[in-house]
N, CA and C atoms as an extended XYZ file, in Angstrom:
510
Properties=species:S:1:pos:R:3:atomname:S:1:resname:S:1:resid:I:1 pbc="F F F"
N        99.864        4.369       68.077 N   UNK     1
C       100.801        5.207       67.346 CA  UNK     1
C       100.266        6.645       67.371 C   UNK     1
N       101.625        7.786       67.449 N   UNK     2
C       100.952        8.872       67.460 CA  UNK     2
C       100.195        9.749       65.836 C   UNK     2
N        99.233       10.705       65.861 N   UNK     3
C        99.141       10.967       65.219 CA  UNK     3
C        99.791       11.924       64.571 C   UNK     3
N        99.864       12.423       63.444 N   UNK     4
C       101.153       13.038       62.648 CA  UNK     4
C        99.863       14.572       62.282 C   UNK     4
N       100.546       15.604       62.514 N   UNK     5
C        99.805       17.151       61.939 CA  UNK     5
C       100.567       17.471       61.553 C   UNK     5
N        99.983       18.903       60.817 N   UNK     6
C       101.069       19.835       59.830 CA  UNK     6
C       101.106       21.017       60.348 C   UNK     6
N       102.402       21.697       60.251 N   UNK     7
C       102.544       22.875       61.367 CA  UNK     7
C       103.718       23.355       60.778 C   UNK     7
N       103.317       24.944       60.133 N   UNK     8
C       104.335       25.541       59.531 CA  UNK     8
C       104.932       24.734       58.316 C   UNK     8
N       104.026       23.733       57.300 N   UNK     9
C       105.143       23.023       56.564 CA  UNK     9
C       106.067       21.546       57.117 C   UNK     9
N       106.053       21.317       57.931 N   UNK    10
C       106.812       20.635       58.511 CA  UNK    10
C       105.465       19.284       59.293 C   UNK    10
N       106.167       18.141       59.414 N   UNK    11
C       105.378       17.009       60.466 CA  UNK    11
C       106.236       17.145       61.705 C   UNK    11
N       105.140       17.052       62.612 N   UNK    12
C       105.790       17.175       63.965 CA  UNK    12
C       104.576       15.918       64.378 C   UNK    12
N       105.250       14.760       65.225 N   UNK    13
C       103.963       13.870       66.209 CA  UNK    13
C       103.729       14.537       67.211 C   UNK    13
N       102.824       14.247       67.907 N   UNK    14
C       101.583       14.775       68.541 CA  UNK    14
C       101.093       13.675       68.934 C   UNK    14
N       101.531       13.636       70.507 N   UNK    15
C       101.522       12.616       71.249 CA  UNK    15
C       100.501       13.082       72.351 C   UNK    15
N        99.436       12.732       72.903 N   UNK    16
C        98.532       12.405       74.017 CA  UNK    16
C        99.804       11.867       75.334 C   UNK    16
N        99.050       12.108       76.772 N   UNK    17
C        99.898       12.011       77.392 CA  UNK    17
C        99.860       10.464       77.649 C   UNK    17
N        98.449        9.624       77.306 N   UNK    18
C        98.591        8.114       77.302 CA  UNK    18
C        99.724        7.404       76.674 C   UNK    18
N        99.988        7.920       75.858 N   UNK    19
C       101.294        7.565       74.944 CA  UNK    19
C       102.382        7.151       75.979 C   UNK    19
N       102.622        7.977       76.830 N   UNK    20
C       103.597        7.762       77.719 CA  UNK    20
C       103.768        7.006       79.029 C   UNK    20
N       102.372        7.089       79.281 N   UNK    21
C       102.074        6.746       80.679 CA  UNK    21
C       102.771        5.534       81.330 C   UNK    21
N       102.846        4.132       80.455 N   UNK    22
C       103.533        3.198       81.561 CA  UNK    22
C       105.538        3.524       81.601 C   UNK    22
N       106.034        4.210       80.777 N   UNK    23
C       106.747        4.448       80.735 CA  UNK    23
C       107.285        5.750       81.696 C   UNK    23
N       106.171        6.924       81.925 N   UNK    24
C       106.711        7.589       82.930 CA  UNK    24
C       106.760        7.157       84.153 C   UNK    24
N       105.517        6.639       84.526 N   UNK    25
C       105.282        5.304       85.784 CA  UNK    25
C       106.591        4.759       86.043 C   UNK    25
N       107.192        3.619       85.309 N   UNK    26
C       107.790        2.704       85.628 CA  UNK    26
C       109.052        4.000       86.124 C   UNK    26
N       109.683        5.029       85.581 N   UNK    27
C       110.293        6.338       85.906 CA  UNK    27
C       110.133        6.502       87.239 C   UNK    27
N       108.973        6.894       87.744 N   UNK    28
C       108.540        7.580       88.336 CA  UNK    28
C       108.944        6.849       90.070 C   UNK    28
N       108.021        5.466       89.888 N   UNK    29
C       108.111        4.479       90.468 CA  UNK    29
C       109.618        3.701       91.007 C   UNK    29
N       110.656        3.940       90.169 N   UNK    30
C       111.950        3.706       90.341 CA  UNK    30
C       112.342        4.889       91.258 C   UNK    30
N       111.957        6.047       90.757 N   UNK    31
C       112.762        6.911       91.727 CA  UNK    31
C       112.001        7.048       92.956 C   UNK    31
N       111.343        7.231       92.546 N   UNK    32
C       110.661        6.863       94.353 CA  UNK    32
C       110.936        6.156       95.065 C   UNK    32
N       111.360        4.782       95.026 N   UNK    33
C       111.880        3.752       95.476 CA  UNK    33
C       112.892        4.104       96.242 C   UNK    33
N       114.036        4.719       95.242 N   UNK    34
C       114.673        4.666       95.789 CA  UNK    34
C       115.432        5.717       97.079 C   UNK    34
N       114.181        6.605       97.078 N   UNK    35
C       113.709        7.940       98.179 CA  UNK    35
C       113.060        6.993       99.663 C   UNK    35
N       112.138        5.873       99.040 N   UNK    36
C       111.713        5.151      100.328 CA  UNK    36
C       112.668        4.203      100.689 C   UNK    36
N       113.644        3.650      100.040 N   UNK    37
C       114.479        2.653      100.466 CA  UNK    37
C       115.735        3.203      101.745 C   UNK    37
N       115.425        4.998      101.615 N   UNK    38
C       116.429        5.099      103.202 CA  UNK    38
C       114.935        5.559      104.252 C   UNK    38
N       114.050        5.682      103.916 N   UNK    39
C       113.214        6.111      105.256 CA  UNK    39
C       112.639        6.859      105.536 C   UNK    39
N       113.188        7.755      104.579 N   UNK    40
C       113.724        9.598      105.083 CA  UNK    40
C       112.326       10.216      105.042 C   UNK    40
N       112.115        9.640      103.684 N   UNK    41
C       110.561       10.746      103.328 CA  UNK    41
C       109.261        9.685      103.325 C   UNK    41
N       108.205       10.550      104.469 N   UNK    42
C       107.169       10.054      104.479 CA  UNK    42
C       106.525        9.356      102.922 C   UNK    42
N       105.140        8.427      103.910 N   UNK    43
C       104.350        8.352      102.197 CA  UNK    43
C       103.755        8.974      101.875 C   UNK    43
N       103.041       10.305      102.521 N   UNK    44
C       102.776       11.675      101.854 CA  UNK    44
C       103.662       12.473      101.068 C   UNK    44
N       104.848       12.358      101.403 N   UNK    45
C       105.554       13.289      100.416 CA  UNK    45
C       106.025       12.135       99.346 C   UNK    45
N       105.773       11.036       99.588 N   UNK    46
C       106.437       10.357       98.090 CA  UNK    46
C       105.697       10.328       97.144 C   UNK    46
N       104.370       10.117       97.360 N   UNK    47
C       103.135       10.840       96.897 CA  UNK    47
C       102.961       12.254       95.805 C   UNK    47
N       103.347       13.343       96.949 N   UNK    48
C       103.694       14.496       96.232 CA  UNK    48
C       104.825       14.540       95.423 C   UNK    48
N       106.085       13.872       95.340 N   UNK    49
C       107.134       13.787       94.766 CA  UNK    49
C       106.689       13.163       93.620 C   UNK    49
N       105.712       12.245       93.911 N   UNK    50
C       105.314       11.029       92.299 CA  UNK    50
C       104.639       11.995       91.426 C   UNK    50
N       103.790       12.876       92.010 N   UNK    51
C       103.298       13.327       91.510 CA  UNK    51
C       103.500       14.222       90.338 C   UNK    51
N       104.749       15.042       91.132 N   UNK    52
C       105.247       16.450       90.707 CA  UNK    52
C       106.223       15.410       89.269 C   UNK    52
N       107.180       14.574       89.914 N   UNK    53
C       107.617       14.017       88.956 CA  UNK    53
C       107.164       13.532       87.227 C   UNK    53
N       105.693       12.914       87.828 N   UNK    54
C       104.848       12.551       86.636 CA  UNK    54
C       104.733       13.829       86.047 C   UNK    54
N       104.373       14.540       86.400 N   UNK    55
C       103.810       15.812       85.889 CA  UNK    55
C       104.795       16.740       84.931 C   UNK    55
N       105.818       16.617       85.590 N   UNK    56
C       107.224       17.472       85.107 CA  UNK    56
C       108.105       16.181       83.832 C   UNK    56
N       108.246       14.571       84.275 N   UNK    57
C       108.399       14.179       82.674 CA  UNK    57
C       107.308       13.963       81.657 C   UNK    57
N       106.414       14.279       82.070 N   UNK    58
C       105.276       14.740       81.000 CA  UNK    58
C       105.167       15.483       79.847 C   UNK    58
N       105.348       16.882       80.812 N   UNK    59
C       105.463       18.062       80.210 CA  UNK    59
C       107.178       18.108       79.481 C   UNK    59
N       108.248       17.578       79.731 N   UNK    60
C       109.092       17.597       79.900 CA  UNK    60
C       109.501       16.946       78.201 C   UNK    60
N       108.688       15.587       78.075 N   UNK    61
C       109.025       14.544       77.017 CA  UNK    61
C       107.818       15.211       75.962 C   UNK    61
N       106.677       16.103       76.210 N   UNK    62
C       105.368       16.311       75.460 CA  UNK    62
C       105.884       16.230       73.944 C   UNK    62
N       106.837       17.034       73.747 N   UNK    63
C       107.481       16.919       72.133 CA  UNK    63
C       108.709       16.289       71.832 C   UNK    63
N       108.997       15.837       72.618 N   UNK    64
C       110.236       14.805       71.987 CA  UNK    64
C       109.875       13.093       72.614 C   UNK    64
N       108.131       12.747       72.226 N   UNK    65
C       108.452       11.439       72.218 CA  UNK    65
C       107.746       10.847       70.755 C   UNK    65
N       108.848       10.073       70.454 N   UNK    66
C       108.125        9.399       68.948 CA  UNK    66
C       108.267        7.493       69.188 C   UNK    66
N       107.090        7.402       69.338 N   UNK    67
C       106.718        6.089       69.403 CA  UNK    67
C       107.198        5.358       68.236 C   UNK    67
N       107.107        5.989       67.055 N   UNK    68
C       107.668        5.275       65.936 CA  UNK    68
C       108.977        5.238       65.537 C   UNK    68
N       109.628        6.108       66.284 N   UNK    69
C       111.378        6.009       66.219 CA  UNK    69
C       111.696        6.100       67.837 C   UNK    69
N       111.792        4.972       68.635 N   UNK    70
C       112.115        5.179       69.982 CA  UNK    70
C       113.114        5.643       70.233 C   UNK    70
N       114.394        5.451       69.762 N   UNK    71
C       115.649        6.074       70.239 CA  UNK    71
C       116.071        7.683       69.721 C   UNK    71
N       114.784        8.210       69.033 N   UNK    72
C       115.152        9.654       68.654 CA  UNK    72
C       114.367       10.530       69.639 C   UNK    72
N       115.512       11.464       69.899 N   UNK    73
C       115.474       11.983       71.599 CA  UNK    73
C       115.686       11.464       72.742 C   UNK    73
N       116.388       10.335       72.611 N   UNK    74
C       116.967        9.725       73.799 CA  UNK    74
C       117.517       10.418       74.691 C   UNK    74
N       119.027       11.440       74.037 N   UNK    75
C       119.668       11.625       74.897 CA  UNK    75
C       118.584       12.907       76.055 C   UNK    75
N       117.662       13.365       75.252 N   UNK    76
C       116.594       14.229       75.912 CA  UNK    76
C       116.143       13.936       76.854 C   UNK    76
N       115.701       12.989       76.949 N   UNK    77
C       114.633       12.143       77.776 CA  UNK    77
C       115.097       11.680       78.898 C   UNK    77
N       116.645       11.583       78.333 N   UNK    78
C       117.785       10.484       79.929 CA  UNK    78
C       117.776       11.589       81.139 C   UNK    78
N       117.456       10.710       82.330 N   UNK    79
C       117.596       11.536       83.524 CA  UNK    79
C       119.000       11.335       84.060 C   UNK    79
N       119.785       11.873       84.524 N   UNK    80
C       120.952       11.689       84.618 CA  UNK    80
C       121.181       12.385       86.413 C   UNK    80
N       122.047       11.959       87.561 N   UNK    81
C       122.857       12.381       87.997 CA  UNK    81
C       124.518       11.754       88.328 C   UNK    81
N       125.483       12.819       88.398 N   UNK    82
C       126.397       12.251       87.804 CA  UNK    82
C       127.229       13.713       88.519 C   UNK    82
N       126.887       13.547       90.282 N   UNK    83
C       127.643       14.370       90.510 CA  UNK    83
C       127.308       16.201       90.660 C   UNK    83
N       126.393       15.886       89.937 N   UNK    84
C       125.220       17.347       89.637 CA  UNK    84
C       123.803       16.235       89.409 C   UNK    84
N       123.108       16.858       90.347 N   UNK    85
C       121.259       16.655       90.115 CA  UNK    85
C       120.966       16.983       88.776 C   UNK    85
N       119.816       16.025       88.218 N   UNK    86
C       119.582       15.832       87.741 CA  UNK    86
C       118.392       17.467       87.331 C   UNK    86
N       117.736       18.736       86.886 N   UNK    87
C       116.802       19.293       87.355 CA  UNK    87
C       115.977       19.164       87.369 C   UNK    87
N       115.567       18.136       86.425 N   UNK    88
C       113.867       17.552       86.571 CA  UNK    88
C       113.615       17.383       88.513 C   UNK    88
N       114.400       16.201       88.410 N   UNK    89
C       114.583       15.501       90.102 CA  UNK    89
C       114.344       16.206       90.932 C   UNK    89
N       115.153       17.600       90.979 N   UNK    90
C       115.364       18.633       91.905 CA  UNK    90
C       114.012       19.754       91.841 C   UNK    90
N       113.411       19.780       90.662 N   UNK    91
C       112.211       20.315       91.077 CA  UNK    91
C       111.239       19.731       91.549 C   UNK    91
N       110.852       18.251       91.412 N   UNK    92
C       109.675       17.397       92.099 CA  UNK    92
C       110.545       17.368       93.587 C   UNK    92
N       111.364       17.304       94.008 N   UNK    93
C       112.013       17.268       95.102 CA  UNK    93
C       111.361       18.384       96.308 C   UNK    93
N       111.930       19.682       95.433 N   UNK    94
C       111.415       20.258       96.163 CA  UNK    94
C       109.973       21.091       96.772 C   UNK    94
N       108.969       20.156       95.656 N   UNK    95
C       107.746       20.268       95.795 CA  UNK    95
C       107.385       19.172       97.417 C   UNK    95
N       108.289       19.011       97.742 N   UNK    96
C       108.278       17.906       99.438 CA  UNK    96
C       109.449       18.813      100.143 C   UNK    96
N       109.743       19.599       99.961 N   UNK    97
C       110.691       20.476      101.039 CA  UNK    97
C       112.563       19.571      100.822 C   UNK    97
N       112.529       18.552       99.911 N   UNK    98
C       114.165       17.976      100.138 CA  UNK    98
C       114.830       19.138       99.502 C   UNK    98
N       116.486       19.466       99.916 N   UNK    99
C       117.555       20.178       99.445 CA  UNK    99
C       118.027       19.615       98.598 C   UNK    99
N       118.903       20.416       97.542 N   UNK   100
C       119.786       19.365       97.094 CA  UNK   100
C       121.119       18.393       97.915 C   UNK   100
N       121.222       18.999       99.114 N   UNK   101
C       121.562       18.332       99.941 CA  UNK   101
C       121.584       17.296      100.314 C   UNK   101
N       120.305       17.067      100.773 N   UNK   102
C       119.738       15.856      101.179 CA  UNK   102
C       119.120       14.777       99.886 C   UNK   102
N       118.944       15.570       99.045 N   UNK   103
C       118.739       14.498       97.298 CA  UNK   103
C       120.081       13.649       97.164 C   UNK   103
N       121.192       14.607       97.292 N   UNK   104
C       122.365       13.294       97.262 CA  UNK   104
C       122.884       12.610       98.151 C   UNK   104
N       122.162       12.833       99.732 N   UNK   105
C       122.504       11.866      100.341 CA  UNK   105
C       121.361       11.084      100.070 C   UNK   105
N       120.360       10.801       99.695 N   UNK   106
C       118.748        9.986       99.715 CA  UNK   106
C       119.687        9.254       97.818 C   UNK   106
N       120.453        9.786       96.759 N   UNK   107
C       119.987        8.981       96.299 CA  UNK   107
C       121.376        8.855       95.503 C   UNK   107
N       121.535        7.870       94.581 N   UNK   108
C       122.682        7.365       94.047 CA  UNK   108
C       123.556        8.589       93.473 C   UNK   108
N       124.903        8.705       93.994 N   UNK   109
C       125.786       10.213       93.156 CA  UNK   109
C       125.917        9.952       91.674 C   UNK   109
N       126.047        8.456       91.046 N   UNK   110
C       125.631        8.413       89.842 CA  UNK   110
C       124.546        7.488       89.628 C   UNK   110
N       123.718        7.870       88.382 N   UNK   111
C       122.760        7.262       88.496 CA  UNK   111
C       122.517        8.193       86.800 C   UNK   111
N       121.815        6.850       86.105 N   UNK   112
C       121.294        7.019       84.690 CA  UNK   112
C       119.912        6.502       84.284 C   UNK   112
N       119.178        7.029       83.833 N   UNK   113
C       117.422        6.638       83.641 CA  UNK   113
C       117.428        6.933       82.300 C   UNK   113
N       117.270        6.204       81.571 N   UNK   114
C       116.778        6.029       80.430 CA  UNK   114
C       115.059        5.873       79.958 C   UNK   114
N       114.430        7.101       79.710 N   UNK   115
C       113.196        6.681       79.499 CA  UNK   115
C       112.528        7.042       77.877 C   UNK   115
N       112.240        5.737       77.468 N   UNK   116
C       112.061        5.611       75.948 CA  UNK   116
C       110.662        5.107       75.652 C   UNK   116
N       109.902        5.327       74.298 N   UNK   117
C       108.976        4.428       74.253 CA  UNK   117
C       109.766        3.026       74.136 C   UNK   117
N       108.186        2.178       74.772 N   UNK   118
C       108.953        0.952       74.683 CA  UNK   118
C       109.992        0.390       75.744 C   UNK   118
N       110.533        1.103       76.377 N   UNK   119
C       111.840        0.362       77.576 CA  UNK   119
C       111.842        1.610       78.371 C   UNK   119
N       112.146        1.281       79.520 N   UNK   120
C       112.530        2.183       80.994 CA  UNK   120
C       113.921        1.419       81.134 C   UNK   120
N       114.937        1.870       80.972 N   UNK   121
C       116.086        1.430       82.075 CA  UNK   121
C       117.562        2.199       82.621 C   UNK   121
N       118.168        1.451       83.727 N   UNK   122
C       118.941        2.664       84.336 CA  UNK   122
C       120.051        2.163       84.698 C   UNK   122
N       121.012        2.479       85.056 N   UNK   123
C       122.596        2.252       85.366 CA  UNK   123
C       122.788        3.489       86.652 C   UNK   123
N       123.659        2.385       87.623 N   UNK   124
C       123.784        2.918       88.843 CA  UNK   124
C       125.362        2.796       88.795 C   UNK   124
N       126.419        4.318       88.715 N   UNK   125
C       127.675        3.633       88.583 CA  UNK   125
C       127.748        4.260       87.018 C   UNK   125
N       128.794        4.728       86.599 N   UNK   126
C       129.878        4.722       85.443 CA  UNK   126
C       129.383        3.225       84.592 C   UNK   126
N       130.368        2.561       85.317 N   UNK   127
C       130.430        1.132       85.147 CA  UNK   127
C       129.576        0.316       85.315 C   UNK   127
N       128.394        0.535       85.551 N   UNK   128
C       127.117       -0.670       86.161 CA  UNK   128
C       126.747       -1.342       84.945 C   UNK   128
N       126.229       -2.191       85.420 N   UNK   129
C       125.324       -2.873       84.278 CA  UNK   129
C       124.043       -1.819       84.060 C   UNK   129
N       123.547       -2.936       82.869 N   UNK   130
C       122.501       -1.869       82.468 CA  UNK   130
C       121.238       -2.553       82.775 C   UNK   130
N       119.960       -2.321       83.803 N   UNK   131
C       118.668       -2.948       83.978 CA  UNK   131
C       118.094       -2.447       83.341 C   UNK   131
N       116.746       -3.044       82.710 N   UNK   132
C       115.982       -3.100       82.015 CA  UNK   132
C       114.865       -2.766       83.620 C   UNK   132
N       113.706       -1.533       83.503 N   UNK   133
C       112.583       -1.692       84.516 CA  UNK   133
C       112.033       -1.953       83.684 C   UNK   133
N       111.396       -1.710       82.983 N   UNK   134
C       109.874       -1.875       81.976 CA  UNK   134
C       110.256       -1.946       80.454 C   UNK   134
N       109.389       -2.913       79.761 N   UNK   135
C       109.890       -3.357       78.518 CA  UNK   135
C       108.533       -3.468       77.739 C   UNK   135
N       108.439       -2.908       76.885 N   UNK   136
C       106.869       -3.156       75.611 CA  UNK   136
C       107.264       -4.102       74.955 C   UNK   136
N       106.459       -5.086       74.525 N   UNK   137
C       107.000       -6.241       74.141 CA  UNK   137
C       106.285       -5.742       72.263 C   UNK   137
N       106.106       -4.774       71.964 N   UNK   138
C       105.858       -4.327       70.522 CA  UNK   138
C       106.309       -2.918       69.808 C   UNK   138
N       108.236       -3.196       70.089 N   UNK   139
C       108.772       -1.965       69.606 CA  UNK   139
C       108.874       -2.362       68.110 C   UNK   139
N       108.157       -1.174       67.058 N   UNK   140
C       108.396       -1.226       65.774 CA  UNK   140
C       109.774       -1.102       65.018 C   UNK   140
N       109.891       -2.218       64.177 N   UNK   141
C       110.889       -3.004       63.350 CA  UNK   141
C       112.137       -2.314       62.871 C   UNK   141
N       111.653       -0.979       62.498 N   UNK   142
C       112.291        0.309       62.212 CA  UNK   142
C       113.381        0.404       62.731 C   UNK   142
N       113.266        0.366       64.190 N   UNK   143
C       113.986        1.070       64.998 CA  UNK   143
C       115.659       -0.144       65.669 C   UNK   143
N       115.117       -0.912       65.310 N   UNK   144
C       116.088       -1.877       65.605 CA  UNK   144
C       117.399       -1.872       64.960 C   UNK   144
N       118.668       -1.621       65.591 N   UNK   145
C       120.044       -1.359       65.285 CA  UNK   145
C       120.351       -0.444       65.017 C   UNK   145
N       119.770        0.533       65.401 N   UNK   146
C       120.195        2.047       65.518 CA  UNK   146
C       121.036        1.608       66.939 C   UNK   146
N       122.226        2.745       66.655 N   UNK   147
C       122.924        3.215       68.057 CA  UNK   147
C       121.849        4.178       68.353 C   UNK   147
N       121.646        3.977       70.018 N   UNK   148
C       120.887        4.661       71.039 CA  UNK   148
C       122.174        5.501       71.958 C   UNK   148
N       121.092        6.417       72.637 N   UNK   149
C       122.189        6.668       73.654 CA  UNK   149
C       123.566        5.453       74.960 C   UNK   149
N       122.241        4.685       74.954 N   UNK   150
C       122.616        3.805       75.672 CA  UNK   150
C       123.704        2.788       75.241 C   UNK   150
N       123.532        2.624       73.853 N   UNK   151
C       124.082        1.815       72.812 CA  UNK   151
C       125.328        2.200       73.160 C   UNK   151
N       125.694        3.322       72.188 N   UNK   152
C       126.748        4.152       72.269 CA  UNK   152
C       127.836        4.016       73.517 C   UNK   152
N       127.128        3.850       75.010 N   UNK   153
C       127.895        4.682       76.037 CA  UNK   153
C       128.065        2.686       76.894 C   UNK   153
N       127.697        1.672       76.034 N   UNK   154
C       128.170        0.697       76.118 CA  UNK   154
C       129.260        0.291       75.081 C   UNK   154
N       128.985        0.562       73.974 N   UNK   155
C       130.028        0.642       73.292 CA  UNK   155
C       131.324        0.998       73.684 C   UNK   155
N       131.248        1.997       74.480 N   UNK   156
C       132.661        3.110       74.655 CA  UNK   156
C       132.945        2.388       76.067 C   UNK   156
N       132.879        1.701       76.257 N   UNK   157
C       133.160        1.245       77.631 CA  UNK   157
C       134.283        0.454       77.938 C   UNK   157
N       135.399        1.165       78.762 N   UNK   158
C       136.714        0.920       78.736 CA  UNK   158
C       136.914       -0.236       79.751 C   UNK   158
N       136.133       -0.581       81.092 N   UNK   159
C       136.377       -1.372       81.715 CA  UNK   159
C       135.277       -2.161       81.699 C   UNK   159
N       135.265       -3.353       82.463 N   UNK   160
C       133.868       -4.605       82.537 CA  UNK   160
C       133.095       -3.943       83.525 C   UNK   160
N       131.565       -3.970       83.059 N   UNK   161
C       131.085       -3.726       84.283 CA  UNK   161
C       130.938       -4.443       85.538 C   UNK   161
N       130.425       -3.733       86.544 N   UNK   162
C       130.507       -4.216       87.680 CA  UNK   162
C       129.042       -4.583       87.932 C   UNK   162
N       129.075       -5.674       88.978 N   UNK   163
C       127.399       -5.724       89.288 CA  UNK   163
C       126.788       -5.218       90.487 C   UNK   163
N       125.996       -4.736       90.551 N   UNK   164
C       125.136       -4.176       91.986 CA  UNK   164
C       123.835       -4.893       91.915 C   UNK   164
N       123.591       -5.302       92.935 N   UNK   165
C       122.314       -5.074       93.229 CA  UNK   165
C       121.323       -4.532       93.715 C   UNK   165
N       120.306       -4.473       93.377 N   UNK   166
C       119.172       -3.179       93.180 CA  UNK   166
C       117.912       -3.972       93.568 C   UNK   166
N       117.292       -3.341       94.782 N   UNK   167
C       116.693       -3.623       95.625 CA  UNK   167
C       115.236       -3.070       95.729 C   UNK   167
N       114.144       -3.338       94.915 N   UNK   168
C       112.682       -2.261       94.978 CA  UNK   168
C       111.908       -3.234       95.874 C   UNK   168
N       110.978       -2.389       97.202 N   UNK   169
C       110.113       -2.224       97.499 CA  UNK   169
C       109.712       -1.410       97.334 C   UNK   169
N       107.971       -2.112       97.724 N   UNK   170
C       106.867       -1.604       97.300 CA  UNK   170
C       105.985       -1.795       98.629 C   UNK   170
């Protein structure tokens, strides 16, 4: 759990970047995947892409992750493309020379990443189902039955989803 300081009056957590780590991974690791699943980019640059990636939702989540309320800052945290790149994506991208060009032909035009303490998961599609990559098997009690982002945008869901399948090598 993170530790809690005082700053200006106010509690803010104060999270170490271990806090995050299998959760940016399992992130990290998905999108990469799915950069090696057409060919395109060497394993040196997926490398540099993992890298830049780790580095950028790091810095990215540093103050909006609370281990003790997982779904607050969700919608922050969600990587999204949906037709427009995502900019996290697009800057580890182009730490390997890809365009945005070539990012949407290399990777899904929609595509949703959910990265939370506690769960990694993503929706490929409007309509997709929702996978679960990575799951902590000790999310605190608290947090259970809150609408999440994810919650929510199943809730509102006008048609059945559809199924895909989703394919990781390694």
């Amino acid at each position: 759990m993170s530790q809690t300081q005082r700053w200006n009056g106010s509690c803010v957590a104060s999270c170490s970047r271990a806090d995050m780590v299998p959760e940016i991974a399992a992130a990290v690791g998905f999108v990469s995947s799915l950069l090696r699943t057409r060919g395109c980019v060497s394993e040196q640059q997926l490398q540099v892409f993992s890298g830049a990636l780790e580095a950028a939702l790091t810095e990215h989540y540093k103050h909006h992750w609370f281990p003790e309320k997982p779904f607050k800052g969700s919608g922050y945290r969600c990587i999204r493309i949906n037709h427009k790149m995502d900019p996290i994506i697009s800057k580890a991208a182009c730490q390997i020379g890809l365009s945005l060009q070539q990012l949407y032909q290399l990777l899904p035009s929609e595509l949703t990443l959910w990265v939370d303490p506690y769960e990694v998961s993503y929706r490929i599609g409007e309509d997709g189902s929702i996978c679960v990559l990575y799951e902590a098997s000790a999310a605190p009690v608290s947090s259970y039955g809150m609408l999440t982002c994810k919650n929510q945008m199943m809730l509102g869901r006008t048609s059945p989803p559809k199924s895909y399948m989703m394919t990781v090598s390694s």
